[in-house]
Structure formats: structure tokens, C-alpha cells
C-alpha positions as CSV (number, residue, x, y, z in Angstrom):
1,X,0.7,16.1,-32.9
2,X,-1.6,15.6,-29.8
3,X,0.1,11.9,-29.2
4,X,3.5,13.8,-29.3
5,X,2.7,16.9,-26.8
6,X,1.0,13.9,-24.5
7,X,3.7,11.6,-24.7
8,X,6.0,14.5,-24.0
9,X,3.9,15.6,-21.3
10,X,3.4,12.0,-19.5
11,X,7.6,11.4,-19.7
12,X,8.4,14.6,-18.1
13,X,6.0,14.0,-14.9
14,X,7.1,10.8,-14.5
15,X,10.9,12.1,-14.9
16,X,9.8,14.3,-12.3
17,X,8.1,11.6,-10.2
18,X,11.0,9.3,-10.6
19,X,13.4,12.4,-9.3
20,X,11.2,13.3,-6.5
21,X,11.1,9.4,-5.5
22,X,14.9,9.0,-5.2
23,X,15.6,12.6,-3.5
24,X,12.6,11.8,-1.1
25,X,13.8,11.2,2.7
26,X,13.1,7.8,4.7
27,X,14.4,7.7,8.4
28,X,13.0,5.0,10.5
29,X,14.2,3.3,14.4
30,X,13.4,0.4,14.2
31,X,12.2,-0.9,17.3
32,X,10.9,-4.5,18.0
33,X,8.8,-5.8,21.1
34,X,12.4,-7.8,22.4
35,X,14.2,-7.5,25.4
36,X,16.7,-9.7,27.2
37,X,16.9,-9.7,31.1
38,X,20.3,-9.3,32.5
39,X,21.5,-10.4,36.0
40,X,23.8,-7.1,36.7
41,X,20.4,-5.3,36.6
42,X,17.2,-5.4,37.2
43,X,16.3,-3.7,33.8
44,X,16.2,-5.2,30.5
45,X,18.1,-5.1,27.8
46,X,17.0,-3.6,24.3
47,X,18.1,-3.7,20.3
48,X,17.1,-1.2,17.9
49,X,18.3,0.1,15.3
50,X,18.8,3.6,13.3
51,X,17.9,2.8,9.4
52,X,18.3,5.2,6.8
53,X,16.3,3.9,3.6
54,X,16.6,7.0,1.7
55,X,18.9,7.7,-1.3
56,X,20.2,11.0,-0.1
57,X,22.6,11.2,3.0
58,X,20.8,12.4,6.6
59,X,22.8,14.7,8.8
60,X,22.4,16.0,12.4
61,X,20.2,12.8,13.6
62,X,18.1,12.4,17.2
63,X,16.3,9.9,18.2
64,X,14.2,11.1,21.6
65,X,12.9,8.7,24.3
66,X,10.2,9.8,26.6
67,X,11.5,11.0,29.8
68,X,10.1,8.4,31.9
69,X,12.4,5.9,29.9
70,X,15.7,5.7,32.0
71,X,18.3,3.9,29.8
72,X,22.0,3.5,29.4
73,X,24.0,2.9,26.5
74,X,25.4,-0.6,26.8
75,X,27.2,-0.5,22.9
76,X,26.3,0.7,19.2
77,X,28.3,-0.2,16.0
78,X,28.8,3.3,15.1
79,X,31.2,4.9,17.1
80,X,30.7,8.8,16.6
81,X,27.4,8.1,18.2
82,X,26.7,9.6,21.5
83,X,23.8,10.1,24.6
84,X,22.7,13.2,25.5
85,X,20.2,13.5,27.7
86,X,17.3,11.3,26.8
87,X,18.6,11.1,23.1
88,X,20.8,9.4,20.7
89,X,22.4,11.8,18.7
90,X,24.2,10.6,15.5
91,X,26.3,12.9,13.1
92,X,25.8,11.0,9.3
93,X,24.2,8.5,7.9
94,X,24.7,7.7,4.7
95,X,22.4,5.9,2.5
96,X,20.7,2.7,2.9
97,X,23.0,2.6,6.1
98,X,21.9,1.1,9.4
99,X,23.3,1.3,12.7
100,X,22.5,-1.2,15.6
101,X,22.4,0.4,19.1
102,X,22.0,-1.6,22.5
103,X,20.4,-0.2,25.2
104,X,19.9,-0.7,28.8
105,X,16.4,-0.1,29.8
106,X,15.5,0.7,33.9
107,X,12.7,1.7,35.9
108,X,9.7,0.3,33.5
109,X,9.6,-2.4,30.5
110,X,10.2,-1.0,27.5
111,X,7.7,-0.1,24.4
112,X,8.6,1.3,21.2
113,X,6.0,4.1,22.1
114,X,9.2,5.2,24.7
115,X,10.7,6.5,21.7
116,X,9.5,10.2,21.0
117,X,10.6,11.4,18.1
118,X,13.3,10.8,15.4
119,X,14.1,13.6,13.3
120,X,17.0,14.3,11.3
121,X,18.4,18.0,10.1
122,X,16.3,17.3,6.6
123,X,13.1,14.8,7.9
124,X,11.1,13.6,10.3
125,X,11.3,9.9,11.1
126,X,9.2,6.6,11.9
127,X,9.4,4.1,14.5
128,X,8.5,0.4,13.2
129,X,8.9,-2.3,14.5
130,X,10.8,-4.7,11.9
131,X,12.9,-4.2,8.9
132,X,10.2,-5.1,6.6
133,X,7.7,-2.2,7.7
134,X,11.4,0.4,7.0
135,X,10.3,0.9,3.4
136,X,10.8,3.9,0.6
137,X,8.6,5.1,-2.5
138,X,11.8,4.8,-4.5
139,X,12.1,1.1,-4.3
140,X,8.9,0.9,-5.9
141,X,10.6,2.4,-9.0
142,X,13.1,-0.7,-9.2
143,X,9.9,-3.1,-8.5
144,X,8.1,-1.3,-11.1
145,X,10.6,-1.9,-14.2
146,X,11.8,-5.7,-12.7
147,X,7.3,-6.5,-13.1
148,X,6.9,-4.9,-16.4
149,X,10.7,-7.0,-17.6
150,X,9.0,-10.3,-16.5
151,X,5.6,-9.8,-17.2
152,X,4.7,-7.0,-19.7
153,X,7.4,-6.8,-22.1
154,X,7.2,-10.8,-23.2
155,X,3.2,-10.2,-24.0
156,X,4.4,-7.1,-25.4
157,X,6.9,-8.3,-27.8
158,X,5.1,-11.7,-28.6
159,X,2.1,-8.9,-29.5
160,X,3.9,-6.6,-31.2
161,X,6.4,-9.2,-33.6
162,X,3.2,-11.4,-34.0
163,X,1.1,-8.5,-35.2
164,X,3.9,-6.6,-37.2
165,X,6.0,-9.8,-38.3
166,X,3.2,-11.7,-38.9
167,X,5.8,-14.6,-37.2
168,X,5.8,-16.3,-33.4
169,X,8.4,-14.3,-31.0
170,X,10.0,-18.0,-30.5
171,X,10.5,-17.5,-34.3
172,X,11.5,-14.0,-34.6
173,X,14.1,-14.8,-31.5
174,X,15.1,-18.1,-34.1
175,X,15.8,-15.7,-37.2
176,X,18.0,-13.4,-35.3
177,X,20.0,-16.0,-33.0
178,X,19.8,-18.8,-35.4
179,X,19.3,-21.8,-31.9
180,X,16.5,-23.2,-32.0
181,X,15.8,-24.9,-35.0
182,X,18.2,-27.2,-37.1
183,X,18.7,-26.2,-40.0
184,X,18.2,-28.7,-43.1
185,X,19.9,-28.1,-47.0
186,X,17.4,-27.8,-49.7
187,X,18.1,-29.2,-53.3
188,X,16.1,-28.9,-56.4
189,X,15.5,-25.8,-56.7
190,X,15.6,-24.0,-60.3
191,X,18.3,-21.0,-61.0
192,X,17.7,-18.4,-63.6
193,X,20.4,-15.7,-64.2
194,X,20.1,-13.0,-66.7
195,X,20.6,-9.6,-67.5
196,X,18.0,-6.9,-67.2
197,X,20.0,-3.8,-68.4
198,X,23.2,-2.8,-68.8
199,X,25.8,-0.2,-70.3
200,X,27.5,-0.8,-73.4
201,X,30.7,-2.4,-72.2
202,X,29.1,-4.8,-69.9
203,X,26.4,-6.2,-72.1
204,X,26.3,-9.7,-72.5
205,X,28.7,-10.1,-69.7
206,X,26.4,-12.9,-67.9
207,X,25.9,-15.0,-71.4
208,X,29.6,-14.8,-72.4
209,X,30.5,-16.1,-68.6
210,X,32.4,-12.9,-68.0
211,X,30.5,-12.6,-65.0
212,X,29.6,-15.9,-62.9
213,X,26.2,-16.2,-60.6
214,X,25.5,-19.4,-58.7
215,X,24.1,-20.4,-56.0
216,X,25.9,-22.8,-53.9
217,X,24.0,-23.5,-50.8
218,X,19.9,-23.0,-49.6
219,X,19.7,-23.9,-46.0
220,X,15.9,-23.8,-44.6
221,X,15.5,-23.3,-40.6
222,X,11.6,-22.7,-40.0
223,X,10.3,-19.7,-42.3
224,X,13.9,-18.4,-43.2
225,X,16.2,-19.6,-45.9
226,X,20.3,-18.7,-45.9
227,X,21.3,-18.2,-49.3
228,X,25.0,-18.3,-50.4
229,X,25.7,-17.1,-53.7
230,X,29.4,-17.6,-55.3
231,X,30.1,-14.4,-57.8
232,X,33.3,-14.8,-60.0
233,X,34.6,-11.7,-62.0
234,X,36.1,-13.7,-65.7
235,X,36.9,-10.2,-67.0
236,X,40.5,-8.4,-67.1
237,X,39.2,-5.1,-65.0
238,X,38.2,-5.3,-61.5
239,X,34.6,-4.1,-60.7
240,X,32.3,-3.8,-57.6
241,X,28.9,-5.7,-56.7
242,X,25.9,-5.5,-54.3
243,X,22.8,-7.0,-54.4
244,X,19.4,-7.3,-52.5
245,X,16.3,-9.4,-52.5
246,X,12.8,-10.0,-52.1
247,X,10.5,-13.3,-52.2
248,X,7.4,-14.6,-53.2
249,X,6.4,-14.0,-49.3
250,X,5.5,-10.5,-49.9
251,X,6.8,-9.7,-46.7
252,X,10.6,-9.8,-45.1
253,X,8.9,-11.2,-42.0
254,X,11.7,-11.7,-39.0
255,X,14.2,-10.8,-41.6
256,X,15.8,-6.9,-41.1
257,X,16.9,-4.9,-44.3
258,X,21.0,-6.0,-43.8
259,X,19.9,-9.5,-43.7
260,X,18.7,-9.6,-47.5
261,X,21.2,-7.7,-48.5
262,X,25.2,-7.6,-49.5
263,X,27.5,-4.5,-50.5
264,X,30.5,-3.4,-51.6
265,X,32.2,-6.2,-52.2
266,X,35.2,-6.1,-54.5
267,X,36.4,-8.4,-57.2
268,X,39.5,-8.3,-59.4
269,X,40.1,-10.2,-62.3
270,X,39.7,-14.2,-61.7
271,X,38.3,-13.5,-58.1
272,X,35.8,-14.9,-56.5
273,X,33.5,-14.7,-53.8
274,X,31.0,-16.2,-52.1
275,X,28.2,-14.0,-50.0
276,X,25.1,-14.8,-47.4
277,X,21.8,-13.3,-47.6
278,X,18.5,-14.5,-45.6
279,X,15.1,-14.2,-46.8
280,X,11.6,-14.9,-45.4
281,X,9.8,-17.9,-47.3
282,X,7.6,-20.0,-45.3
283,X,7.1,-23.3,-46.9
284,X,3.5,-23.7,-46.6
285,X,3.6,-21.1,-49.5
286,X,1.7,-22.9,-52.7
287,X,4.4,-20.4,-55.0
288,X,8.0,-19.8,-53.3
289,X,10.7,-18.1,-55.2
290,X,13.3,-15.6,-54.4
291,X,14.4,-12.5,-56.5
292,X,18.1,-11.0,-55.8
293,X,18.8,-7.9,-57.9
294,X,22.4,-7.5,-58.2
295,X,24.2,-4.4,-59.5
296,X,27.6,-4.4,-61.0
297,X,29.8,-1.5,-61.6
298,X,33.6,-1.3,-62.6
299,X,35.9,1.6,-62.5
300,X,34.9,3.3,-65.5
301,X,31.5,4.1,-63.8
302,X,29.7,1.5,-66.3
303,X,27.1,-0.6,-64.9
304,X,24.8,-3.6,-65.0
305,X,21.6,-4.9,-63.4
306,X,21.4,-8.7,-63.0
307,X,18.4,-10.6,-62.2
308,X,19.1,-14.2,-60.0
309,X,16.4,-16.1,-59.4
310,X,15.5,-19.0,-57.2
311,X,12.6,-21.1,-58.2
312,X,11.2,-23.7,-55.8
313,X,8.7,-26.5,-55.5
């Protein structure tokens, strides 16, 4: 109960962190120690620019020189920009938007300490002097999850699968996608089918060949074995089959519950089919066999247990 009210507790503050990161407001001029001279003036000529690295849009923006910085605007790339006074004033900026803005400097050389203040109607801004230095807590957020996706989730899953799977993540990976190990075709092996109980009208069904089991194919890639098993209904009524299996492993390993099993599958009279099933058996194993429990039923609602099993060396 404790680990649930802490869990609980720990994902809402860093919902709320996570929240707080994105709405949070980052404003920056950025303002490098650059100038070109100009031969119309005896000034110099400055680029900065007006960077919004927030997430939320900033309104009602000024950015302030000091008033012993004379400068004229020369050009900007936003057009509803405009000077008044001794400050740029800018409607909107949306987010993660920049706007470049050339000035003409007279009087003194310019340093970014010339510019006062920038503030917008929701924040208070920075002056830096490169693109690099215009950062925001939220990107941190994105950094976060790309770190933990290269770094800590592969030593977590290779833990986690090799601690609960007993099996190598290459070889979980291998079970589930089936590329990276060929596969080779066993042979051999020893196939016992019989009966372990059924009703009335179905007994004997297996011994008089009413009901076929066989298994037609045992491929082996690493610790995992496809079985296909051919099931032919010899009766005059349809009926329905499903089966499921276990080994001599103990354990299904990389192998998930659908895997080992097969359902609802329908046979009339003189149909066949054949169906797919994995199980784990690694082959070091001194004693490897596989049990598959298959259930029959037909329309009358009787039914029958049969036991299939694989025997290898």
C-alpha cells in the first residue's frame, strides 16, 4: 500500500513538474560581440536577435537600450516590428520563434550591456550572447526520456528479461521476431497420443482413428521449438478443438501464454488442420519433452481430453 500511495505521489509531482516546465516563460535578445563598419556612417552596424524559447506564446514585447545608445533601425525580418524611443517593441511571438533585427549603432561601440531590459507582457527576459546560451528547462524533459531510451531502458530490459526470463534480451528479442537465428528441423523425436478422459460418445475416439494427432514438423531456433501439429476429424459430426502445452523446461521462458497455445478451431467431418504452437526447451536440458493437452468438444456438449506428447533425446 505504501509503494502505491508513493508511486502515486512521485507521478503526480513530476506531472506537475513536467506541466510547470512546458508553461514556463523563456525570452532571450540575443546579442553577440559583432559589428560591421559601414562607409555611409561612422557607426557600426549590429545583429541581434529576439528569441522566444518558451512553449507558450509572448505578447506585448520591449526590448530597451540604454539611453546613451543612439541607434537606427537599418531592417528586421518581422514586419509589425517598430522603434519607439530607445526600444524595439514587437506585438507576438509565437513559440520557438526568432526574429533577426539590424541595427545601426552611433555615438559609441556597441556592448550587449547597451541593452536594458527585455520584458514581455508575461516575463522578464535575458540578454546572451549566442544561440547556445538561449536555453529552456523544458528541453531538458525531451533530453531526459531520449538518455533514459538509449541508455537505461536496454540495461533495464536486458535486467529485467534476464532475471524474470531467465533468457538473454538478444534471445527474448529472437523468440518474439524470429531473425536472428536459423532455424534448423529436428527428427527423431518419439510421439505418444492417447486419451486421458472422456464422455461416453467420444471414448476411444483416438485408438479407433476417429480422431487423428500428429505432429508434422519440430523446428529448433536457439531455446524455442515451433511445433505444427496436423488434427483430422474421421467422425460424421463436426466438433471443436483447442489445446495448450508445457515442457520439461519448467518454465515458458521468452515464450508468452498465446504462443503455447491454439483455440477454437473448427473441424467438420473429413477436415483437417494443421496448427503452430512454440514452447521453451533449451537443448542443453539432460530430459526434454513437451506436453500439449488438447480438448475436444462436438455439438452435443460431449467432450474429451487428449494427451500428445513429444519425447526427445
Amino acid at each position: 500500500m505504501f509503494t502505491a500511495i508513493a508511486t502515486t505521489v512521485i507521478g503526480a509531482l513530476l506531472i506537475a513538474a513536467i506541466l510547470a516546465a512546458v508553461k514556463s516563460r523563456w525570452l532571450y535578445v540575443v546579442a553577440p560581440k559583432l559589428y560591421l563598419n559601414t562607409p555611409i556612417s561612422d557607426g557600426q552596424i549590429i545583429s541581434v536577435q529576439v528569441y522566444n524559447a518558451g512553449l507558450t506564446h509572448e505578447e506585448d514585447i520591449a526590448v530597451t537600450f540604454r539611453k546613451a545608445c543612439k541607434f537606427e533601425l537599418i531592417g528586421t525580418s518581422k514586419s509589425t516590428l517598430t522603434v519607439v524611443g530607445n526600444t524595439l517593441s514587437i506585438p507576438k511571438l509565437s513559440r520557438l520563434e526568432s526574429i533577426t533585427v539590424v541595427l545601426l549603432i552611433e555615438g559609441k561601440s556597441f556592448d550587449p550591456v547597451d541593452i536594458e531590459s527585455i520584458e514581455s507582457k508575461s516575463a522578464k527576459g535575458k540578454v546572451v550572447e549566442s544561440k547556445e546560451k538561449a536555453t529552456a528547462i523544458w528541453q531538458n524533459f525531451v533530453a531526459i526520456p531520449i538518455v533514459l531510451a538509449v541508455l537505461v531502458v536496454p540495461f533495464l530490459f536486458g535486467t529485467v528479461v534476464g532475471a524474470e526470463e531467465e533468457t538473454s534480451a538478444i534471445d527474448y528479442v529472437d523468440a518474439k521476431l524470429d531473425v536472428f537465428r536459423e532455424r534448423k528441423q529436428l527428427a527423431g523425436y518419439k510421439v505418444t497420443v492417447q486419451e486421458s478422459t472422456a464422455d461416453e460418445s467420444l471414448i476411444g475416439a483416438v485408438k479407433k482413428g476417429n480422431i487423428a494427432i500428429e505432429a508434422t514438423e519440430v523446428l529448433r531456433h536457439g531455446d524455442i521449438l515451433t511445433i505444427k501439429t496436423r488434427i483430422k476429424n474421421n467422425m460424421k459430426e463436426p466438433f471443436m478443438v483447442e489445446g495448450s502445452l508445457k515442457t520439461s523446461a519448467g518454465k515458458d521462458g521468452p515464450v508468452d501464454f498465446y504462443d503455447r497455445r491454439f483455440e477454437n478451431v473448427a473441424l467438420g467431418p473429413g477436415e483437417s488442420r494443421t496448427v503452430e504452437q512454440k514452447a521453451y526447451l533449451p537443448e542443453e536440458l539432460q530430459t526434454k519433452f513437451v506436453l500439449n493437452r488438447v480438448a475436444v468438444e462436438n455439438l452435443t456438449g460431449s467432450s474429451m481430453y487428449i494427451s500428445y506428447i513429444i519425447q526427445f533425446d
